[in-house]
Amino acid sequence: MEAYGKRHGFTIIKKRLGQREDGSIKHHSFRCEFGGRYHPQKQVDINSHRDRKSKRQQCPWNANFNCPQNSQGVSLTTFNNLHNYALFPADTENYSSKYRCIPDDVLKEVQFLTEHGNLPITTQQKLLKAKFLTISILDCDLSNAIQKYKVRPDVIHDASRLLKILIEQNPAYY
């Protein structure tokens, strides 16, 4: 199903999986990543609202498969092949969050630049574009990779921790 979605310019996600008691699959449902309806979880307090956008567009595309218990075959029971947005087959792998990934050699470079250079995202982006000409990395993916490799503060050598230790050893110190 994923290959079908890539070929036709959209991303398929698993919607529902029904299993029998023995663990075998009884029913499997797939839908477009833009399917469904956005249900805001707003609270009564207006100050705690987050105005967020959703990718949900009520796209009607879905496919349902059944696996009868006494049969070896899989049957397609429902297939709605309509979308309510334009499809771009050539760009699916570049912009769909399901298929985007940063190669390992680029991740090693990001790790080096973050840990040893402490460089901001804009500088790292320029260096990566110069070094890896054929790879395009979105800002959100690069930002997530940088956050993964950020150096954590060294709590052991913190001045406030030292003061607490000195006060514990000698209460008259402070």
Tab-separated table of N, CA and C in Angstrom:
chain	number	residue	atom	x	y	z
A	1	MET	N	0.822	-1.193	0.000
A	1	MET	CA	0.000	0.000	0.000
A	1	MET	C	0.869	1.262	0.000
A	2	GLU	N	1.994	1.230	0.730
A	2	GLU	CA	2.857	2.408	0.761
A	2	GLU	C	3.442	2.694	-0.615
A	3	ALA	N	3.819	1.649	-1.331
A	3	ALA	CA	4.365	1.841	-2.683
A	3	ALA	C	3.300	2.416	-3.610
A	4	TYR	N	2.056	1.998	-3.446
A	4	TYR	CA	0.961	2.538	-4.251
A	4	TYR	C	0.804	4.037	-3.988
A	5	GLY	N	0.854	4.419	-2.733
A	5	GLY	CA	0.721	5.828	-2.378
A	5	GLY	C	1.865	6.664	-2.921
A	6	LYS	N	3.098	6.170	-2.809
A	6	LYS	CA	4.254	6.900	-3.344
A	6	LYS	C	4.125	7.097	-4.840
A	7	ARG	N	3.704	6.043	-5.513
A	7	ARG	CA	3.603	6.084	-6.973
A	7	ARG	C	2.543	7.083	-7.435
A	8	HIS	N	1.479	7.246	-6.644
A	8	HIS	CA	0.384	8.122	-7.049
A	8	HIS	C	0.425	9.505	-6.390
A	9	GLY	N	1.417	9.779	-5.546
A	9	GLY	CA	1.615	11.128	-5.036
A	9	GLY	C	0.948	11.460	-3.721
A	10	PHE	N	0.741	10.484	-2.844
A	10	PHE	CA	0.184	10.772	-1.523
A	10	PHE	C	0.707	9.745	-0.531
A	11	THR	N	0.465	9.993	0.728
A	11	THR	CA	0.953	9.118	1.784
A	11	THR	C	-0.211	8.360	2.400
A	12	ILE	N	-0.025	7.062	2.523
A	12	ILE	CA	-1.056	6.202	3.110
A	12	ILE	C	-0.669	5.892	4.551
A	13	ILE	N	-1.633	6.015	5.448
A	13	ILE	CA	-1.399	5.646	6.838
A	13	ILE	C	-2.366	4.532	7.227
A	14	LYS	N	-1.977	3.762	8.227
A	14	LYS	CA	-2.827	2.683	8.717
A	14	LYS	C	-3.882	3.283	9.631
A	15	LYS	N	-5.120	2.983	9.333
A	15	LYS	CA	-6.227	3.559	10.094
A	15	LYS	C	-6.684	2.612	11.206
A	16	ARG	N	-6.909	1.368	10.864
A	16	ARG	CA	-7.446	0.421	11.835
A	16	ARG	C	-6.944	-0.978	11.507
A	17	LEU	N	-6.704	-1.752	12.553
A	17	LEU	CA	-6.267	-3.133	12.399
A	17	LEU	C	-7.089	-3.991	13.344
A	18	GLY	N	-7.812	-4.950	12.772
A	18	GLY	CA	-8.597	-5.867	13.587
A	18	GLY	C	-7.917	-7.222	13.630
A	19	GLN	N	-7.746	-7.770	14.826
A	19	GLN	CA	-7.083	-9.059	14.973
A	19	GLN	C	-8.008	-10.066	15.638
A	20	ARG	N	-7.762	-11.320	15.291
A	20	ARG	CA	-8.490	-12.404	15.950
A	20	ARG	C	-7.797	-12.738	17.270
A	21	GLU	N	-8.401	-13.626	18.036
A	21	GLU	CA	-7.835	-13.991	19.332
A	21	GLU	C	-6.501	-14.706	19.198
A	22	ASP	N	-6.286	-15.404	18.070
A	22	ASP	CA	-5.015	-16.107	17.879
A	22	ASP	C	-3.916	-15.185	17.342
A	23	GLY	N	-4.214	-13.909	17.125
A	23	GLY	CA	-3.217	-12.944	16.673
A	23	GLY	C	-3.192	-12.713	15.178
A	24	SER	N	-3.948	-13.493	14.417
A	24	SER	CA	-3.973	-13.296	12.965
A	24	SER	C	-4.831	-12.078	12.620
A	25	ILE	N	-4.544	-11.491	11.468
A	25	ILE	CA	-5.229	-10.263	11.058
A	25	ILE	C	-6.590	-10.596	10.465
A	26	LYS	N	-7.613	-9.894	10.933
A	26	LYS	CA	-8.971	-10.091	10.454
A	26	LYS	C	-9.377	-8.987	9.478
A	27	HIS	N	-8.962	-7.758	9.771
A	27	HIS	CA	-9.394	-6.596	8.991
A	27	HIS	C	-8.298	-5.540	9.061
A	28	HIS	N	-8.052	-4.860	7.934
A	28	HIS	CA	-7.045	-3.795	7.904
A	28	HIS	C	-7.596	-2.628	7.096
A	29	SER	N	-7.525	-1.426	7.651
A	29	SER	CA	-8.022	-0.228	6.971
A	29	SER	C	-6.885	0.764	6.791
A	30	PHE	N	-6.848	1.394	5.630
A	30	PHE	CA	-5.861	2.414	5.315
A	30	PHE	C	-6.592	3.676	4.894
A	31	ARG	N	-5.956	4.834	5.121
A	31	ARG	CA	-6.531	6.086	4.649
A	31	ARG	C	-5.412	7.045	4.262
A	32	CYS	N	-5.797	8.102	3.589
A	32	CYS	CA	-4.867	9.155	3.194
A	32	CYS	C	-4.433	9.912	4.450
A	33	GLU	N	-3.197	10.427	4.454
A	33	GLU	CA	-2.729	11.152	5.640
A	33	GLU	C	-3.532	12.424	5.896
A	34	PHE	N	-4.229	12.935	4.885
A	34	PHE	CA	-5.058	14.124	5.054
A	34	PHE	C	-6.509	13.768	5.349
A	35	GLY	N	-6.805	12.487	5.541
A	35	GLY	CA	-8.161	12.050	5.840
A	35	GLY	C	-8.529	12.352	7.276
A	36	GLY	N	-9.804	12.311	7.548
A	36	GLY	CA	-10.279	12.564	8.900
A	36	GLY	C	-10.607	14.023	9.116
A	37	ARG	N	-11.128	14.297	10.267
A	37	ARG	CA	-11.542	15.657	10.605
A	37	ARG	C	-10.776	16.102	11.847
A	38	TYR	N	-10.376	17.350	11.852
A	38	TYR	CA	-9.649	17.911	12.988
A	38	TYR	C	-10.621	18.188	14.122
A	39	HIS	N	-10.321	17.650	15.284
A	39	HIS	CA	-11.132	17.884	16.477
A	39	HIS	C	-10.294	18.682	17.470
A	40	PRO	N	-10.549	19.983	17.595
A	40	PRO	CA	-9.742	20.783	18.519
A	40	PRO	C	-9.990	20.368	19.960
A	41	GLN	N	-8.946	20.437	20.746
A	41	GLN	CA	-9.051	20.091	22.161
A	41	GLN	C	-8.926	21.360	22.994
A	42	LYS	N	-9.691	22.360	22.609
A	42	LYS	CA	-9.626	23.646	23.297
A	42	LYS	C	-10.272	23.538	24.668
A	43	GLN	N	-9.737	24.328	25.574
A	43	GLN	CA	-10.250	24.355	26.929
A	43	GLN	C	-11.125	25.587	27.110
A	44	VAL	N	-11.779	25.660	28.238
A	44	VAL	CA	-12.684	26.770	28.505
A	44	VAL	C	-11.905	28.079	28.629
A	45	ASP	N	-10.739	28.028	29.265
A	45	ASP	CA	-9.922	29.226	29.454
A	45	ASP	C	-9.349	29.674	28.113
A	46	ILE	N	-9.679	30.867	27.680
A	46	ILE	CA	-9.247	31.359	26.370
A	46	ILE	C	-7.743	31.631	26.335
A	47	ASN	N	-7.125	31.860	27.493
A	47	ASN	CA	-5.683	32.119	27.531
A	47	ASN	C	-4.859	30.868	27.274
A	48	SER	N	-5.448	29.700	27.446
A	48	SER	CA	-4.707	28.460	27.222
A	48	SER	C	-4.955	27.879	25.831
A	49	HIS	N	-5.627	28.607	24.957
A	49	HIS	CA	-5.871	28.130	23.597
A	49	HIS	C	-4.593	28.184	22.780
A	50	ARG	N	-4.430	27.220	21.924
A	50	ARG	CA	-3.327	27.217	20.968
A	50	ARG	C	-3.944	27.221	19.584
A	51	ASP	N	-3.730	28.271	18.846
A	51	ASP	CA	-4.262	28.335	17.490
A	51	ASP	C	-3.315	27.584	16.571
A	52	ARG	N	-3.644	26.341	16.298
A	52	ARG	CA	-2.803	25.475	15.482
A	52	ARG	C	-3.559	25.091	14.227
A	53	LYS	N	-2.804	24.863	13.180
A	53	LYS	CA	-3.407	24.385	11.949
A	53	LYS	C	-3.274	22.873	11.912
A	54	SER	N	-4.124	22.243	11.156
A	54	SER	CA	-4.102	20.799	11.045
A	54	SER	C	-4.003	20.418	9.583
A	55	LYS	N	-3.376	19.269	9.325
A	55	LYS	CA	-3.306	18.810	7.944
A	55	LYS	C	-4.554	18.025	7.551
A	56	ARG	N	-5.434	17.780	8.490
A	56	ARG	CA	-6.662	17.047	8.195
A	56	ARG	C	-7.561	17.863	7.276
A	57	GLN	N	-7.967	17.261	6.146
A	57	GLN	CA	-8.802	17.953	5.164
A	57	GLN	C	-10.029	17.148	4.779
A	58	GLN	N	-10.341	16.124	5.528
A	58	GLN	CA	-11.461	15.231	5.235
A	58	GLN	C	-11.314	14.580	3.866
A	59	CYS	N	-10.105	14.160	3.528
A	59	CYS	CA	-9.883	13.469	2.258
A	59	CYS	C	-10.606	12.124	2.303
A	60	PRO	N	-11.423	11.818	1.302
A	60	PRO	CA	-12.239	10.601	1.368
A	60	PRO	C	-11.507	9.312	0.973
A	61	TRP	N	-10.237	9.370	0.539
A	61	TRP	CA	-9.556	8.164	0.074
A	61	TRP	C	-9.426	7.166	1.219
A	62	ASN	N	-9.836	5.931	0.971
A	62	ASN	CA	-9.622	4.859	1.936
A	62	ASN	C	-9.676	3.511	1.242
A	63	ALA	N	-9.094	2.522	1.891
A	63	ALA	CA	-9.101	1.144	1.392
A	63	ALA	C	-9.250	0.209	2.586
A	64	ASN	N	-10.173	-0.738	2.473
A	64	ASN	CA	-10.412	-1.723	3.529
A	64	ASN	C	-10.149	-3.114	2.979
A	65	PHE	N	-9.432	-3.914	3.752
A	65	PHE	CA	-9.120	-5.289	3.376
A	65	PHE	C	-9.645	-6.225	4.445
A	66	ASN	N	-10.181	-7.361	4.008
A	66	ASN	CA	-10.629	-8.407	4.921
A	66	ASN	C	-9.858	-9.681	4.636
A	67	CYS	N	-9.577	-10.413	5.692
A	67	CYS	CA	-8.917	-11.710	5.585
A	67	CYS	C	-9.845	-12.739	6.216
A	68	PRO	N	-10.674	-13.416	5.410
A	68	PRO	CA	-11.592	-14.409	5.979
A	68	PRO	C	-10.835	-15.515	6.709
A	69	GLN	N	-11.451	-16.041	7.753
A	69	GLN	CA	-10.766	-17.006	8.608
A	69	GLN	C	-10.498	-18.333	7.904
A	70	ASN	N	-11.412	-18.789	7.090
A	70	ASN	CA	-11.248	-20.092	6.443
A	70	ASN	C	-10.738	-19.952	5.010
A	71	SER	N	-10.101	-18.835	4.692
A	71	SER	CA	-9.577	-18.615	3.347
A	71	SER	C	-8.149	-18.085	3.450
A	72	GLN	N	-7.331	-18.405	2.454
A	72	GLN	CA	-5.947	-17.940	2.437
A	72	GLN	C	-5.811	-16.571	1.779
A	73	GLY	N	-6.816	-16.126	1.042
A	73	GLY	CA	-6.727	-14.881	0.284
A	73	GLY	C	-7.120	-13.657	1.093
A	74	VAL	N	-6.755	-12.514	0.557
A	74	VAL	CA	-7.115	-11.221	1.128
A	74	VAL	C	-8.041	-10.544	0.139
A	75	SER	N	-9.163	-10.032	0.627
A	75	SER	CA	-10.116	-9.398	-0.282
A	75	SER	C	-10.221	-7.904	0.014
A	76	LEU	N	-10.287	-7.127	-1.058
A	76	LEU	CA	-10.476	-5.687	-0.960
A	76	LEU	C	-11.977	-5.431	-0.899
A	77	THR	N	-12.457	-4.934	0.227
A	77	THR	CA	-13.900	-4.754	0.389
A	77	THR	C	-14.355	-3.347	0.032
A	78	THR	N	-13.552	-2.335	0.343
A	78	THR	CA	-13.909	-0.946	0.045
A	78	THR	C	-12.693	-0.240	-0.520
A	79	PHE	N	-12.902	0.490	-1.623
A	79	PHE	CA	-11.805	1.275	-2.189
A	79	PHE	C	-12.378	2.562	-2.758
A	80	ASN	N	-12.135	3.663	-2.095
A	80	ASN	CA	-12.580	4.974	-2.545
A	80	ASN	C	-11.343	5.716	-3.040
A	81	ASN	N	-11.183	5.827	-4.348
A	81	ASN	CA	-9.966	6.370	-4.946
A	81	ASN	C	-10.116	7.849	-5.306
A	82	LEU	N	-10.719	8.628	-4.434
A	82	LEU	CA	-10.895	10.060	-4.673
A	82	LEU	C	-10.119	10.859	-3.634
A	83	HIS	N	-9.555	11.987	-4.078
A	83	HIS	CA	-8.870	12.914	-3.176
A	83	HIS	C	-9.501	14.282	-3.342
A	84	ASN	N	-9.480	15.085	-2.299
A	84	ASN	CA	-10.024	16.433	-2.396
A	84	ASN	C	-8.913	17.483	-2.427
A	85	TYR	N	-7.740	17.091	-2.925
A	85	TYR	CA	-6.618	18.009	-3.092
A	85	TYR	C	-5.786	17.523	-4.280
A	86	ALA	N	-4.902	18.385	-4.764
A	86	ALA	CA	-4.072	18.037	-5.922
A	86	ALA	C	-2.931	17.119	-5.491
A	87	LEU	N	-2.647	16.115	-6.315
A	87	LEU	CA	-1.569	15.170	-6.041
A	87	LEU	C	-0.323	15.558	-6.828
A	88	PHE	N	0.840	15.396	-6.209
A	88	PHE	CA	2.118	15.679	-6.857
A	88	PHE	C	3.022	14.463	-6.691
A	89	PRO	N	2.957	13.496	-7.628
A	89	PRO	CA	3.710	12.252	-7.471
A	89	PRO	C	5.220	12.435	-7.359
A	90	ALA	N	5.790	13.437	-8.010
A	90	ALA	CA	7.240	13.594	-7.993
A	90	ALA	C	7.757	14.095	-6.644
A	91	ASP	N	6.937	14.799	-5.882
A	91	ASP	CA	7.398	15.428	-4.648
A	91	ASP	C	7.012	14.678	-3.377
A	92	THR	N	6.390	13.534	-3.487
A	92	THR	CA	5.896	12.832	-2.303
A	92	THR	C	7.024	12.471	-1.345
A	93	GLU	N	8.106	11.925	-1.859
A	93	GLU	CA	9.194	11.492	-0.984
A	93	GLU	C	9.925	12.662	-0.343
A	94	ASN	N	9.928	13.822	-0.981
A	94	ASN	CA	10.647	14.970	-0.432
A	94	ASN	C	9.887	15.666	0.686
A	95	TYR	N	8.557	15.718	0.597
A	95	TYR	CA	7.797	16.547	1.526
A	95	TYR	C	6.880	15.788	2.473
A	96	SER	N	6.677	14.523	2.264
A	96	SER	CA	5.848	13.760	3.187
A	96	SER	C	6.681	13.376	4.406
A	97	SER	N	6.169	13.658	5.585
A	97	SER	CA	6.929	13.395	6.808
A	97	SER	C	7.204	11.909	7.013
A	98	LYS	N	6.417	11.065	6.407
A	98	LYS	CA	6.608	9.627	6.563
A	98	LYS	C	7.847	9.132	5.823
A	99	TYR	N	8.172	9.737	4.699
A	99	TYR	CA	9.273	9.254	3.867
A	99	TYR	C	10.546	10.074	4.007
A	100	ARG	N	10.478	11.230	4.669
A	100	ARG	CA	11.667	12.070	4.817
A	100	ARG	C	12.590	11.481	5.860
A	101	CYS	N	13.873	11.442	5.545
A	101	CYS	CA	14.862	11.052	6.537
A	101	CYS	C	16.205	11.657	6.140
A	102	ILE	N	17.009	11.955	7.118
A	102	ILE	CA	18.333	12.509	6.873
A	102	ILE	C	19.312	11.343	6.836
A	103	PRO	N	20.146	11.237	5.790
A	103	PRO	CA	21.118	10.138	5.699
A	103	PRO	C	22.109	10.154	6.870
A	104	ASP	N	22.702	8.990	7.146
A	104	ASP	CA	23.597	8.849	8.294
A	104	ASP	C	24.827	9.741	8.207
A	105	ASP	N	25.418	9.891	7.007
A	105	ASP	CA	26.611	10.727	6.898
A	105	ASP	C	26.292	12.195	7.179
A	106	VAL	N	25.096	12.632	6.805
A	106	VAL	CA	24.681	14.008	7.101
A	106	VAL	C	24.418	14.163	8.600
A	107	LEU	N	23.822	13.140	9.221
A	107	LEU	CA	23.579	13.195	10.668
A	107	LEU	C	24.884	13.265	11.454
A	108	LYS	N	25.908	12.536	10.988
A	108	LYS	CA	27.211	12.599	11.663
A	108	LYS	C	27.808	13.995	11.558
A	109	GLU	N	27.632	14.627	10.400
A	109	GLU	CA	28.128	15.992	10.218
A	109	GLU	C	27.364	16.970	11.115
A	110	VAL	N	26.054	16.802	11.218
A	110	VAL	CA	25.242	17.650	12.101
A	110	VAL	C	25.678	17.463	13.550
A	111	GLN	N	25.938	16.223	13.937
A	111	GLN	CA	26.386	15.948	15.297
A	111	GLN	C	27.720	16.639	15.575
A	112	PHE	N	28.649	16.560	14.629
A	112	PHE	CA	29.951	17.204	14.803
A	112	PHE	C	29.808	18.722	14.909
A	113	LEU	N	29.022	19.315	13.995
A	113	LEU	CA	28.851	20.768	13.994
A	113	LEU	C	28.139	21.263	15.250
A	114	THR	N	27.248	20.449	15.796
A	114	THR	CA	26.492	20.856	16.980
A	114	THR	C	27.318	20.705	18.250
A	115	GLU	N	27.980	19.561	18.401
A	115	GLU	CA	28.712	19.299	19.639
A	115	GLU	C	30.012	20.089	19.727
A	116	HIS	N	30.744	20.192	18.618
A	116	HIS	CA	32.062	20.819	18.674
A	116	HIS	C	32.064	22.268	18.198
A	117	GLY	N	31.134	22.621	17.330
A	117	GLY	CA	31.111	23.980	16.817
A	117	GLY	C	30.090	24.865	17.484
A	118	ASN	N	29.056	24.256	18.082
A	118	ASN	CA	27.955	24.997	18.697
A	118	ASN	C	27.406	26.039	17.723
A	119	LEU	N	27.160	25.599	16.485
A	119	LEU	CA	26.716	26.498	15.423
A	119	LEU	C	25.195	26.570	15.372
A	120	PRO	N	24.643	27.730	15.038
A	120	PRO	CA	23.187	27.845	14.903
A	120	PRO	C	22.694	27.148	13.635
A	121	ILE	N	21.389	27.006	13.518
A	121	ILE	CA	20.791	26.250	12.420
A	121	ILE	C	21.091	26.874	11.056
A	122	THR	N	21.108	28.197	10.962
A	122	THR	CA	21.339	28.829	9.653
A	122	THR	C	22.744	28.553	9.142
A	123	THR	N	23.730	28.610	10.025
A	123	THR	CA	25.111	28.329	9.630
A	123	THR	C	25.264	26.867	9.251
A	124	GLN	N	24.668	25.981	10.043
A	124	GLN	CA	24.756	24.555	9.729
A	124	GLN	C	24.082	24.251	8.401
A	125	GLN	N	22.971	24.909	8.136
A	125	GLN	CA	22.258	24.682	6.882
A	125	GLN	C	23.125	25.076	5.689
A	126	LYS	N	23.807	26.211	5.772
A	126	LYS	CA	24.681	26.653	4.681
A	126	LYS	C	25.849	25.698	4.488
A	127	LEU	N	26.453	25.238	5.579
A	127	LEU	CA	27.573	24.302	5.480
A	127	LEU	C	27.131	22.959	4.893
A	128	LEU	N	25.964	22.483	5.305
A	128	LEU	CA	25.469	21.202	4.787
A	128	LEU	C	25.108	21.297	3.311
A	129	LYS	N	24.531	22.426	2.883
A	129	LYS	CA	24.208	22.601	1.463
A	129	LYS	C	25.465	22.642	0.617
A	130	ALA	N	26.537	23.229	1.152
A	130	ALA	CA	27.796	23.290	0.413
A	130	ALA	C	28.469	21.923	0.348
A	131	LYS	N	28.374	21.145	1.412
A	131	LYS	CA	29.051	19.844	1.454
A	131	LYS	C	28.251	18.750	0.755
A	132	PHE	N	26.931	18.745	0.930
A	132	PHE	CA	26.061	17.730	0.337
A	132	PHE	C	25.154	18.420	-0.676
A	133	LEU	N	25.579	18.472	-1.911
A	133	LEU	CA	24.876	19.247	-2.940
A	133	LEU	C	23.546	18.638	-3.355
A	134	THR	N	23.437	17.315	-3.353
A	134	THR	CA	22.245	16.658	-3.888
A	134	THR	C	21.144	16.461	-2.854
A	135	ILE	N	21.437	16.684	-1.589
A	135	ILE	CA	20.465	16.406	-0.533
A	135	ILE	C	19.769	17.695	-0.115
A	136	SER	N	18.442	17.648	-0.058
A	136	SER	CA	17.681	18.792	0.454
A	136	SER	C	17.111	18.413	1.818
A	137	ILE	N	17.364	19.261	2.799
A	137	ILE	CA	16.921	19.013	4.167
A	137	ILE	C	16.007	20.155	4.578
A	138	LEU	N	14.822	19.818	5.040
A	138	LEU	CA	13.887	20.836	5.511
A	138	LEU	C	14.335	21.381	6.869
A	139	ASP	N	13.947	22.615	7.148
A	139	ASP	CA	14.350	23.278	8.393
A	139	ASP	C	13.896	22.506	9.627
A	140	CYS	N	12.674	21.986	9.591
A	140	CYS	CA	12.146	21.286	10.765
A	140	CYS	C	12.933	20.002	11.041
A	141	ASP	N	13.354	19.290	9.981
A	141	ASP	CA	14.133	18.070	10.173
A	141	ASP	C	15.523	18.385	10.720
A	142	LEU	N	16.143	19.444	10.184
A	142	LEU	CA	17.466	19.841	10.664
A	142	LEU	C	17.389	20.321	12.112
A	143	SER	N	16.361	21.056	12.447
A	143	SER	CA	16.189	21.538	13.818
A	143	SER	C	16.016	20.375	14.788
A	144	ASN	N	15.257	19.359	14.394
A	144	ASN	CA	15.081	18.179	15.249
A	144	ASN	C	16.395	17.440	15.443
A	145	ALA	N	17.201	17.336	14.374
A	145	ALA	CA	18.492	16.658	14.476
A	145	ALA	C	19.441	17.440	15.387
A	146	ILE	N	19.431	18.760	15.275
A	146	ILE	CA	20.295	19.585	16.125
A	146	ILE	C	19.902	19.424	17.590
A	147	GLN	N	18.608	19.413	17.887
A	147	GLN	CA	18.158	19.258	19.270
A	147	GLN	C	18.567	17.916	19.851
A	148	LYS	N	18.649	16.905	18.996
A	148	LYS	CA	19.039	15.577	19.461
A	148	LYS	C	20.495	15.553	19.915
A	149	TYR	N	21.350	16.370	19.279
A	149	TYR	CA	22.778	16.339	19.567
A	149	TYR	C	23.261	17.510	20.415
A	150	LYS	N	22.368	18.359	20.883
A	150	LYS	CA	22.808	19.492	21.708
A	150	LYS	C	23.475	18.985	22.973
A	151	VAL	N	24.537	19.661	23.365
A	151	VAL	CA	25.278	19.269	24.561
A	151	VAL	C	24.487	19.704	25.789
A	152	ARG	N	24.289	18.774	26.686
A	152	ARG	CA	23.568	19.064	27.914
A	152	ARG	C	24.510	19.773	28.898
A	153	PRO	N	23.996	20.668	29.721
A	153	PRO	CA	24.867	21.344	30.693
A	153	PRO	C	25.417	20.350	31.715
A	154	ASP	N	26.638	20.572	32.124
A	154	ASP	CA	27.307	19.690	33.071
A	154	ASP	C	26.886	20.079	34.485
A	155	VAL	N	26.010	19.296	35.071
A	155	VAL	CA	25.450	19.617	36.383
A	155	VAL	C	26.451	19.317	37.494
A	156	ILE	N	27.380	18.407	37.252
A	156	ILE	CA	28.326	18.009	38.295
A	156	ILE	C	29.212	19.182	38.709
A	157	HIS	N	29.616	20.014	37.752
A	157	HIS	CA	30.523	21.121	38.042
A	157	HIS	C	29.788	22.455	38.149
A	158	ASP	N	28.552	22.426	38.502
A	158	ASP	CA	27.749	23.635	38.629
A	158	ASP	C	28.088	24.338	39.950
A	159	ALA	N	28.153	25.672	39.943
A	159	ALA	CA	28.519	26.441	41.137
A	159	ALA	C	27.473	26.304	42.242
A	160	SER	N	26.206	26.264	41.879
A	160	SER	CA	25.168	26.130	42.907
A	160	SER	C	25.246	24.769	43.583
A	161	ARG	N	25.606	23.749	42.834
A	161	ARG	CA	25.768	22.415	43.423
A	161	ARG	C	26.956	22.403	44.391
A	162	LEU	N	28.036	23.082	44.020
A	162	LEU	CA	29.204	23.171	44.891
A	162	LEU	C	28.850	23.879	46.198
A	163	LEU	N	28.072	24.953	46.105
A	163	LEU	CA	27.662	25.680	47.302
A	163	LEU	C	26.816	24.795	48.216
A	164	LYS	N	25.920	24.013	47.647
A	164	LYS	CA	25.089	23.110	48.455
A	164	LYS	C	25.942	22.069	49.175
A	165	ILE	N	26.961	21.548	48.482
A	165	ILE	CA	27.847	20.552	49.101
A	165	ILE	C	28.624	21.176	50.253
A	166	LEU	N	29.132	22.406	50.050
A	166	LEU	CA	29.883	23.077	51.112
A	166	LEU	C	29.006	23.362	52.328
A	167	ILE	N	27.761	23.748	52.103
A	167	ILE	CA	26.842	24.015	53.215
A	167	ILE	C	26.506	22.729	53.955
A	168	GLU	N	26.369	21.622	53.230
A	168	GLU	CA	26.093	20.337	53.882
A	168	GLU	C	27.268	19.907	54.750
A	169	GLN	N	28.494	20.127	54.258
A	169	GLN	CA	29.675	19.711	55.023
A	169	GLN	C	29.916	20.614	56.235
A	170	ASN	N	29.668	21.905	56.067
A	170	ASN	CA	29.891	22.852	57.151
A	170	ASN	C	28.734	23.847	57.174
A	171	PRO	N	27.730	23.631	58.015
A	171	PRO	CA	26.565	24.521	58.047
A	171	PRO	C	26.914	25.965	58.399
A	172	ALA	N	28.035	26.199	59.060
A	172	ALA	CA	28.423	27.563	59.431
A	172	ALA	C	29.124	28.278	58.274
A	173	TYR	N	29.300	27.590	57.160
A	173	TYR	CA	30.018	28.176	56.015
A	173	TYR	C	29.298	29.388	55.453
A	174	TYR	N	27.995	29.342	55.409
A	174	TYR	CA	27.242	30.444	54.791
A	174	TYR	C	26.299	31.049	55.765
